[in-house]
Short mmCIF file of C-alpha atoms in Angstrom, two decimals:
data_model
loop_
_atom_site.label_atom_id
_atom_site.label_comp_id
_atom_site.label_asym_id
_atom_site.label_seq_id
_atom_site.Cartn_x
_atom_site.Cartn_y
_atom_site.Cartn_z
CA MET S 5 120.83 17.95 73.32
CA ASP S 6 121.99 21.15 74.95
CA LYS S 7 119.52 22.09 77.88
CA ILE S 8 119.14 25.66 76.90
CA ARG S 9 118.06 24.54 73.24
CA LEU S 10 115.54 22.30 74.47
CA LEU S 11 114.60 24.70 76.90
CA GLN S 12 113.58 27.14 74.05
CA MET S 13 111.87 24.55 71.96
CA ARG S 14 109.69 23.67 74.63
CA LYS S 15 108.96 27.08 75.40
CA LYS S 16 107.98 27.99 71.63
CA LYS S 17 105.71 24.80 71.56
CA ILE S 18 104.05 26.14 74.46
CA LEU S 19 103.65 29.94 73.10
CA ASP S 20 102.64 28.61 69.88
CA ALA S 21 100.17 26.71 71.32
CA GLY S 22 98.55 29.60 73.42
CA LYS S 23 99.05 32.76 71.22
CA ASP S 24 95.46 33.74 70.87
CA ILE S 25 94.26 32.84 74.21
CA ARG S 26 97.89 34.77 75.63
CA LYS S 27 96.38 37.84 73.37
CA ASP S 28 93.17 38.15 75.12
CA ILE S 29 95.02 37.88 78.54
CA ASN S 30 97.49 40.55 77.64
CA ALA S 31 94.46 42.78 76.58
CA LEU S 32 93.23 42.65 80.13
CA ILE S 33 96.43 42.86 82.09
CA ASP S 34 98.89 45.59 82.67
CA ASP S 35 101.74 45.69 80.13
CA ASP S 36 104.46 42.81 80.97
CA SER S 37 102.86 41.85 84.60
CA PHE S 38 102.20 38.29 83.96
CA VAL S 39 104.07 35.48 85.69
CA GLU S 40 103.13 32.49 84.69
CA LEU S 41 102.41 29.04 86.79
CA SER S 42 103.16 25.53 85.89
CA ALA S 43 104.12 26.51 82.34
CA PHE S 44 105.55 23.16 81.43
CA SER S 45 102.88 20.84 81.76
CA PHE S 46 102.33 17.91 79.51
CA SER S 47 99.77 15.24 79.29
CA LYS S 48 98.73 12.85 76.68
CA ASN S 49 95.38 12.38 75.54
CA GLU S 50 95.39 8.59 74.97
CA PHE S 51 92.23 8.55 72.67
CA TYR S 52 93.53 11.16 70.35
CA GLY S 53 97.01 10.25 71.09
CA GLU S 54 98.19 13.93 71.59
CA ASP S 55 99.99 16.08 73.72
CA ALA S 56 97.95 18.37 76.26
CA GLU S 57 100.83 21.14 75.96
CA GLY S 58 100.23 23.22 79.69
CA GLU S 59 97.68 20.82 80.18
CA GLY S 60 95.21 23.10 78.11
CA VAL S 61 95.27 25.75 80.48
CA ILE S 62 97.34 28.95 81.36
CA THR S 63 97.68 30.02 84.70
CA GLY S 64 99.58 32.41 86.39
CA PHE S 65 99.16 36.10 88.18
CA ALA S 66 99.33 39.45 86.88
CA THR S 67 97.87 43.10 87.62
CA VAL S 68 95.01 44.97 86.57
CA ASN S 69 95.48 48.62 87.16
CA ASP S 70 97.87 47.83 89.59
CA TYR S 71 96.01 45.39 91.66
CA PRO S 72 96.93 41.44 91.73
CA PHE S 73 95.02 39.13 90.43
CA TYR S 74 95.43 35.51 89.72
CA ILE S 75 94.82 34.50 86.01
CA VAL S 76 93.01 31.10 84.66
CA ALA S 77 92.55 31.11 81.12
CA GLN S 78 91.50 27.75 79.04
CA ASN S 79 93.52 27.22 75.96
CA GLY S 80 90.62 26.34 73.40
CA ALA S 81 93.33 25.71 70.81
CA VAL S 82 94.25 22.50 72.55
CA LEU S 83 92.01 19.58 72.07
CA SER S 84 89.09 22.14 72.00
CA GLY S 85 89.56 23.44 75.42
CA GLY S 86 88.54 19.48 76.44
CA VAL S 87 88.67 19.20 80.09
CA SER S 88 90.57 16.90 82.05
CA LYS S 89 91.94 15.41 85.44
CA ALA S 90 95.42 17.49 85.10
CA ASN S 91 93.58 20.45 83.74
CA CYS S 92 91.44 20.69 86.87
CA GLY S 93 94.19 20.07 88.91
CA LYS S 94 96.32 23.02 87.36
CA ILE S 95 93.34 25.39 87.86
CA ALA S 96 92.56 23.99 91.41
CA LYS S 97 96.42 24.48 92.22
CA CYS S 98 96.09 27.88 91.12
CA LEU S 99 92.55 28.87 93.32
CA ASN S 100 94.87 27.33 96.17
CA GLN S 101 97.53 30.16 96.16
CA ALA S 102 94.79 32.53 95.52
CA GLU S 103 93.09 31.59 98.66
CA LYS S 104 96.14 31.69 100.72
CA THR S 105 96.97 35.20 99.34
CA SER S 106 93.49 36.41 99.37
CA THR S 107 93.89 37.42 95.88
CA PRO S 108 90.88 37.84 93.13
CA VAL S 109 90.57 35.38 90.31
CA ILE S 110 90.00 35.83 86.52
CA TYR S 111 89.03 33.15 84.71
CA PHE S 112 89.00 32.97 80.78
CA LEU S 113 86.86 29.49 79.69
CA SER S 114 86.37 28.28 76.21
CA SER S 115 85.87 24.33 76.26
CA LEU S 116 83.51 22.38 74.42
CA GLY S 117 83.63 19.73 77.46
CA VAL S 118 85.49 16.95 78.64
CA GLN S 119 88.64 15.40 76.91
CA ILE S 120 87.01 11.74 75.73
CA GLY S 121 88.74 8.97 77.21
CA GLU S 122 89.74 9.75 80.63
CA GLY S 123 86.37 8.48 82.17
CA VAL S 124 85.64 8.44 85.69
CA LYS S 125 89.24 10.51 86.21
CA VAL S 126 87.91 13.52 84.68
CA LEU S 127 84.90 13.60 86.95
CA GLU S 128 87.33 13.54 90.18
CA GLY S 129 89.39 16.47 88.56
CA LEU S 130 86.17 18.59 88.24
CA ALA S 131 84.87 17.52 91.69
CA THR S 132 88.21 18.97 92.71
CA LEU S 133 87.74 22.32 90.79
CA ILE S 134 84.24 22.62 91.41
CA LEU S 135 84.54 22.29 95.45
CA LYS S 136 87.77 24.75 95.69
CA ALA S 137 86.02 27.56 93.38
CA SER S 138 83.29 26.94 95.98
CA GLN S 139 85.64 27.66 99.18
CA LEU S 140 86.74 30.74 97.38
CA LYS S 141 83.24 32.36 97.00
CA GLY S 142 82.57 34.68 99.63
CA THR S 143 86.42 34.61 100.44
CA VAL S 144 87.81 36.39 97.30
CA PRO S 145 85.83 37.85 94.32
CA GLN S 146 85.54 35.62 91.15
CA TYR S 147 85.28 36.99 87.88
CA LEU S 148 84.45 34.57 84.84
CA ILE S 149 84.85 35.65 81.03
CA VAL S 150 82.74 33.13 79.01
CA ASP S 151 85.84 33.81 76.23
CA GLY S 152 83.83 31.62 73.28
CA GLU S 153 81.80 28.62 73.79
CA VAL S 154 81.65 26.92 77.20
CA TYR S 155 79.66 23.61 77.56
CA GLY S 156 79.54 20.69 79.86
CA GLN S 157 80.29 20.51 83.82
CA ILE S 158 83.11 23.38 83.81
CA SER S 159 79.99 25.79 83.25
CA VAL S 160 78.87 25.20 86.96
CA LEU S 161 81.88 27.73 87.28
CA ALA S 162 79.25 30.18 86.13
CA GLY S 163 77.11 29.68 89.28
CA LEU S 164 80.05 30.16 91.72
CA CYS S 165 81.54 33.34 90.36
CA ASP S 166 80.76 36.44 91.80
CA PHE S 167 80.68 38.53 88.30
CA THR S 168 80.28 36.74 84.78
CA PHE S 169 80.91 38.37 81.67
CA PHE S 170 79.47 37.66 78.35
CA ILE S 171 80.95 39.09 75.11
CA ASP S 172 78.48 39.83 72.43
CA LYS S 173 78.23 37.68 69.29
CA LYS S 174 80.71 35.42 70.97
CA SER S 175 80.07 33.77 74.47
CA SER S 176 77.93 30.79 74.84
CA LEU S 177 77.19 28.79 78.21
CA ALA S 178 75.54 25.51 78.43
CA ALA S 179 75.18 22.60 80.87
CA ASN S 180 75.28 20.38 77.74
CA SER S 181 76.34 20.61 74.28
CA PRO S 182 73.64 22.93 72.22
CA LEU S 183 73.50 20.53 69.47
CA VAL S 184 71.95 18.13 72.48
CA ILE S 185 69.87 20.56 73.86
CA SER S 186 68.20 21.85 70.21
CA ALA S 187 67.92 17.73 69.16
CA LYS S 188 66.10 17.01 72.92
CA SER S 189 63.70 19.68 72.05
CA GLY S 190 63.17 18.73 68.56
CA LYS S 191 63.71 22.29 67.32
CA ASN S 192 67.23 23.67 65.26
CA ILE S 193 68.12 26.16 67.65
CA ASP S 194 71.12 28.11 67.29
CA LYS S 195 73.63 28.00 70.07
CA TYR S 196 73.36 31.74 71.16
CA GLN S 197 69.64 31.14 71.66
CA ILE S 198 70.59 28.51 74.38
CA GLY S 199 73.73 29.70 75.76
CA GLY S 200 74.22 33.30 74.85
CA ALA S 201 73.12 36.36 76.99
CA ASP S 202 69.27 36.42 75.85
CA GLY S 203 69.28 32.70 75.97
CA LEU S 204 69.83 32.80 79.73
CA ASN S 205 67.80 35.69 80.88
CA LYS S 206 66.12 33.71 83.38
CA SER S 207 69.13 32.36 84.78
CA ASN S 208 71.12 35.06 86.52
CA LEU S 209 74.31 33.97 85.55
CA VAL S 210 74.99 36.97 82.94
CA SER S 211 76.32 39.65 85.28
CA PHE S 212 77.16 41.91 82.06
CA ILE S 213 77.30 41.54 78.28
CA VAL S 214 80.45 43.53 77.17
CA LYS S 215 81.58 44.53 73.50
CA ASN S 216 85.23 43.52 74.22
CA LEU S 217 88.05 42.81 76.62
CA ALA S 218 88.45 46.43 77.39
CA GLU S 219 84.91 46.75 78.68
CA VAL S 220 85.67 43.90 80.91
CA LYS S 221 88.58 45.08 81.96
CA ASP S 222 87.11 48.36 82.98
CA LYS S 223 84.01 46.91 85.29
CA ILE S 224 86.45 44.85 86.71
CA VAL S 225 88.61 47.86 88.07
CA LYS S 226 85.64 49.91 89.09
CA ILE S 227 84.23 46.53 90.85
CA ASN S 228 87.69 46.09 92.40
CA GLY S 229 87.82 49.67 93.33
CA LEU S 230 84.45 49.67 95.16
CA LEU S 231 85.47 46.30 97.20
CA SER S 232 89.02 47.35 98.01
CA SER S 233 88.40 50.77 99.08
CA ALA S 234 85.14 51.27 101.19
CA VAL S 235 85.61 54.69 101.67
CA ILE S 236 86.88 57.50 99.46
CA ASP S 237 86.49 61.48 99.94
CA SER S 238 83.59 62.64 98.09
CA ASN S 239 82.34 66.30 97.26
CA GLU S 240 78.82 65.24 96.78
CA LEU S 241 77.54 64.99 100.54
CA ASN S 242 75.07 67.79 100.57
CA LYS S 243 73.61 66.96 97.09
CA SER S 244 69.84 67.77 96.65
CA ILE S 245 68.13 65.94 93.69
CA ALA S 246 64.81 68.25 92.70
CA ALA S 247 63.77 65.79 89.73
CA LEU S 248 63.03 63.62 92.73
CA ASP S 249 60.26 65.90 94.03
CA LYS S 250 58.39 65.88 90.53
CA LYS S 251 58.81 61.82 89.97
CA ALA S 252 60.60 59.24 91.84
CA ASP S 253 61.49 56.65 89.04
CA TYR S 254 64.70 54.16 88.37
CA GLU S 255 66.40 56.87 86.32
CA SER S 256 65.98 60.03 88.94
CA LEU S 257 66.83 57.82 91.75
CA LEU S 258 70.44 56.81 90.07
CA SER S 259 71.14 60.20 90.80
CA VAL S 260 71.23 59.38 94.30
CA PHE S 261 74.85 57.41 93.57
CA ASP S 262 78.18 59.79 93.07
CA LYS S 263 78.66 60.52 89.73
CA GLY S 264 79.97 57.73 87.49
CA SER S 265 80.41 55.63 90.77
CA TYR S 266 77.75 52.74 89.97
CA LEU S 267 77.39 49.57 87.94
CA GLU S 268 74.22 47.65 87.49
CA ILE S 269 74.79 43.88 87.76
CA GLY S 270 72.59 41.39 85.99
CA ALA S 271 70.50 43.53 83.87
CA THR S 272 69.12 40.94 81.44
CA CYS S 273 67.27 38.97 84.10
CA ALA S 274 64.28 40.32 86.24
CA PRO S 275 64.74 43.93 84.90
CA GLU S 276 62.09 44.95 87.05
CA VAL S 277 64.54 44.66 89.65
CA LYS S 278 68.11 46.55 89.37
CA CYS S 279 70.77 45.40 91.61
CA LEU S 280 73.79 48.30 91.71
CA LEU S 281 76.94 48.35 92.74
CA GLY S 282 78.14 52.42 93.50
CA ARG S 283 79.11 54.87 96.06
CA ILE S 284 76.96 57.10 97.99
CA GLY S 285 79.17 60.05 99.21
CA GLY S 286 82.03 58.10 98.75
CA ILE S 287 80.99 55.15 100.51
CA ALA S 288 80.76 51.89 98.99
CA VAL S 289 77.19 50.28 98.84
CA ALA S 290 75.30 47.44 97.60
CA SER S 291 71.74 48.71 96.68
CA VAL S 292 68.28 46.96 95.19
CA ILE S 293 65.80 49.22 93.40
CA PHE S 294 62.65 48.14 92.44
CA ASP S 295 61.33 49.82 89.20
CA GLY S 296 58.10 49.46 88.17
CA GLU S 297 55.43 52.52 87.71
CA SER S 298 52.70 50.35 89.36
CA GLY S 299 54.68 48.54 92.37
CA VAL S 300 56.84 45.25 91.39
CA GLN S 301 55.13 41.82 92.12
CA LEU S 302 57.75 39.49 93.52
CA ASN S 303 58.07 35.64 92.06
CA ALA S 304 60.88 33.22 92.18
CA VAL S 305 62.83 34.64 89.91
CA ASN S 306 63.15 38.02 90.82
CA VAL S 307 63.30 37.03 94.75
CA ARG S 308 66.25 34.77 93.82
CA LYS S 309 68.24 37.60 91.98
CA ILE S 310 67.91 39.84 95.13
CA LYS S 311 68.69 37.03 97.18
CA ASP S 312 72.17 36.19 95.63
CA PHE S 313 72.97 39.87 95.48
CA ALA S 314 72.54 40.27 99.29
CA GLU S 315 74.73 37.22 99.81
CA PHE S 316 77.22 39.00 97.63
CA ALA S 317 77.05 42.63 99.90
CA CYS S 318 77.04 39.78 103.24
CA CYS S 319 79.91 38.38 102.04
CA TYR S 320 82.32 41.31 101.13
CA GLY S 321 80.90 43.67 104.15
CA LEU S 322 78.83 46.22 101.93
CA PRO S 323 76.01 48.39 103.50
CA TYR S 324 73.09 47.13 101.52
CA VAL S 325 70.22 49.79 100.44
CA THR S 326 67.02 49.25 99.33
CA PHE S 327 64.62 51.48 97.12
CA VAL S 328 61.05 49.68 97.61
CA ASN S 329 58.30 49.94 95.36
CA THR S 330 56.71 46.59 95.44
CA LEU S 331 53.30 44.86 95.91
CA GLY S 332 54.04 41.43 97.21
CA VAL S 333 54.04 38.06 95.99
CA GLU S 334 52.51 37.91 92.35
CA ALA S 335 48.86 36.65 92.39
CA ASN S 336 48.55 33.65 89.98
CA ILE S 337 48.89 29.84 89.77
CA GLU S 338 52.50 29.49 88.40
CA THR S 339 54.03 31.94 91.22
CA ASN S 340 51.98 30.22 93.72
CA ASN S 341 53.58 26.69 92.96
CA SER S 342 56.91 27.80 92.33
CA LEU S 343 60.10 28.67 94.82
CA VAL S 344 58.91 31.73 95.55
CA LEU S 345 58.37 31.28 99.34
CA LYS S 346 61.44 29.40 99.91
CA GLU S 347 63.46 32.17 98.19
CA ILE S 348 61.67 34.85 100.28
CA GLY S 349 62.98 32.77 103.37
CA GLU S 350 66.21 31.92 102.58
CA TYR S 351 66.76 35.94 101.29
CA VAL S 352 65.43 36.67 105.20
CA SER S 353 68.24 34.29 106.73
CA ILE S 354 70.76 36.15 104.33
CA LEU S 355 69.39 39.78 105.15
CA ASP S 356 70.01 38.98 109.18
CA CYS S 357 73.72 38.03 108.22
CA ILE S 358 74.07 41.32 107.04
CA ASP S 359 76.40 42.85 109.65
CA ALA S 360 77.15 46.28 107.66
CA ALA S 361 74.40 48.78 107.46
CA LYS S 362 70.83 48.11 106.16
CA ILE S 363 69.00 51.02 104.99
CA SER S 364 65.33 50.91 103.43
CA ILE S 365 63.65 53.61 101.45
CA VAL S 366 59.81 53.62 100.46
CA TYR S 367 60.07 55.58 97.61
CA GLY S 368 56.87 54.13 95.74
CA LYS S 369 54.42 51.33 97.48
CA ALA S 370 55.27 48.94 100.33
CA ILE S 371 52.13 46.84 100.64
CA GLY S 372 51.83 43.33 102.45
CA LEU S 373 54.63 41.44 102.35
CA GLY S 374 56.64 43.87 100.12
CA TYR S 375 56.67 46.13 103.44
CA THR S 376 57.57 43.19 105.79
CA VAL S 377 60.34 41.79 103.96
CA PHE S 378 62.00 45.03 102.25
CA ALA S 379 61.18 47.85 104.83
CA ALA S 380 60.20 46.74 108.03
CA LYS S 381 62.18 47.74 110.98
CA SER S 382 61.61 44.51 112.58
CA MET S 383 63.33 42.98 109.74
CA GLY S 384 66.34 44.32 110.96
CA TYR S 385 66.76 47.35 108.72
CA ASP S 386 68.90 50.18 110.81
CA TYR S 387 67.02 52.89 109.16
CA SER S 388 63.66 53.24 107.10
CA TYR S 389 62.67 55.74 105.39
CA ALA S 390 59.61 56.67 103.36
CA PHE S 391 59.10 59.38 100.53
CA ALA S 392 56.02 61.96 101.56
CA ASN S 393 54.13 60.83 98.55
CA SER S 394 54.97 56.62 99.47
CA LYS S 395 52.06 54.31 100.07
CA ILE S 396 52.56 51.88 102.77
CA ALA S 397 49.45 49.43 103.41
CA LEU S 398 48.26 45.74 103.64
CA PHE S 399 46.63 45.96 100.32
CA ASP S 400 47.01 48.15 97.25
CA ASP S 401 43.70 49.15 96.92
CA VAL S 402 40.21 48.60 98.36
CA GLN S 403 39.27 46.02 95.81
CA GLY S 404 42.28 43.86 97.28
CA ALA S 405 40.67 44.11 100.70
CA GLU S 406 37.04 43.03 99.40
CA ILE S 407 38.81 40.08 97.67
CA GLU S 408 40.76 39.25 100.43
CA PHE S 409 37.71 39.46 102.89
CA SER S 410 35.19 38.05 100.05
CA ASP S 411 34.38 34.99 102.23
CA GLU S 412 33.10 36.92 105.50
CA LYS S 413 29.68 37.39 105.33
CA ASN S 414 29.71 40.60 107.63
CA VAL S 415 32.31 42.41 105.95
CA ASP S 416 31.14 46.24 105.57
CA LYS S 417 32.32 47.43 102.10
CA GLN S 418 32.06 51.14 103.37
CA LYS S 419 34.24 50.57 106.20
CA LEU S 420 36.77 48.97 103.90
CA ALA S 421 36.70 51.45 101.28
CA GLU S 422 37.27 53.86 103.98
CA ARG S 423 40.05 51.97 105.88
CA TYR S 424 41.95 51.56 102.65
CA ALA S 425 41.52 54.83 101.28
CA ASP S 426 44.51 56.73 100.18
CA GLU S 427 44.75 58.46 103.54
CA SER S 428 44.95 55.61 105.46
CA SER S 429 47.80 54.00 103.38
CA ASP S 430 49.97 57.39 104.12
CA PRO S 431 53.62 56.26 105.48
CA VAL S 432 52.49 59.08 108.60
CA ASN S 433 50.66 56.15 109.98
CA ALA S 434 53.76 53.42 109.84
CA ALA S 435 55.79 56.53 111.33
CA ASN S 436 53.39 57.13 114.31
CA GLY S 437 53.89 53.77 114.94
CA GLY S 438 57.71 53.94 115.28
CA TYR S 439 57.94 51.84 112.53
CA ILE S 440 59.49 54.75 109.81
CA ASP S 441 62.29 56.79 111.23
CA ASN S 442 61.22 59.31 109.05
CA ILE S 443 59.19 60.57 106.19
CA ILE S 444 61.53 62.57 103.96
CA GLN S 445 60.97 65.10 100.87
CA PRO S 446 62.46 63.08 98.19
CA SER S 447 64.96 65.67 97.00
CA PHE S 448 66.67 65.41 99.87
CA VAL S 449 67.00 61.58 100.04
CA LYS S 450 71.03 61.61 99.50
CA GLN S 451 71.47 63.61 102.58
CA TYR S 452 69.60 61.42 104.76
CA LEU S 453 71.35 58.41 103.51
CA VAL S 454 74.79 59.74 103.60
CA ALA S 455 74.46 60.83 107.37
CA SER S 456 72.93 57.34 107.94
CA LEU S 457 75.84 55.61 106.16
CA GLN S 458 78.56 57.40 107.91
CA MET S 459 77.16 56.81 111.43
CA LEU S 460 77.02 53.27 110.43
CA LEU S 461 80.04 52.65 109.37
CA LYS S 462 82.39 50.06 110.78
#
């Protein structure tokens, strides 16, 4: 047969098998920028007796807003996106190139599990793939789009990627089939209740819930701009925020960021803690805002969310800014018998590894361990500021102090009341000891932040 004719036939077969996933790729990348790799890969599934065109996965490189990315796209039309050893090998080969060229990776995942019939071979393939993705973590950004249903061991990639996108009413992710999970629970549970964004609201696996791939593209472009251009010119260097003098809360604190520059990461998990990427005076930062009118109590879930975000900031050299309003560890049996103290310990270790600027602003309360971990100068913060109307103390109130010392027979409750009255939790007391660098009028916080960030730029 004519070789050119044979090539055309093979190419048509590949394109026909992947027409849907190629539409998704094209919706994300710049026009005509995709260069496919290892396109003519075929293996046969012995169990079904069918060919796996392109090994059931499309790999290559392309540009998104003129910036290069490697693309990995599982083709759900080939054996239900079944994972095989050859499939994993092709993806790992692409990741090797990404590592070699320090190029970010975008995954489109769609898989109902492993291809039946391969046995241990596919487990070895998955081990190779998972290890390689782990080696890329913190080296190049990895973005994962749950492009339909993703079940089985391939879902581990969601735990390794920096950002995971769930498409509303389309994405479902689980380590096991939802049918199995539903049966084991003895309930008839919808797959989206199990593996959708709402069903995973304690997993910290859902970075963003989006309506479509256009929204995914917008967010990737924004994040990539923050990571690739640490500093840009800004006309918001001396901006004051009058609203903060009236009430300091999450919504008013957002004005600290340059207009339109910020993104909240992982909004569905522990919503009382906000993790944001954005710019302050043109400088890219990672920021944590404790959002709670009476102060946020720490637990294993919200500390883990903060820890993961701090690790991301550490890996990519981003300045780390915390807006503190926290009371310390939640006082209940469930929290006490959880991983909260382990998570706090690991967070402290990661905080110590952040080489970029670390700045803390106590805008609400910094009580007990909440102060020690998130505001104390001795914890390694370069600058610690406090709003004039903030509260820094051992205990949140007199009752807290009384409970703490309830076993002490000779405690004078009147003296306790005097010690923990409002005036003794004034941040000036911490400033007197040199532990707070400055007490500031809330409306001027952005000016202090910009000046501090500029001084600490490396």
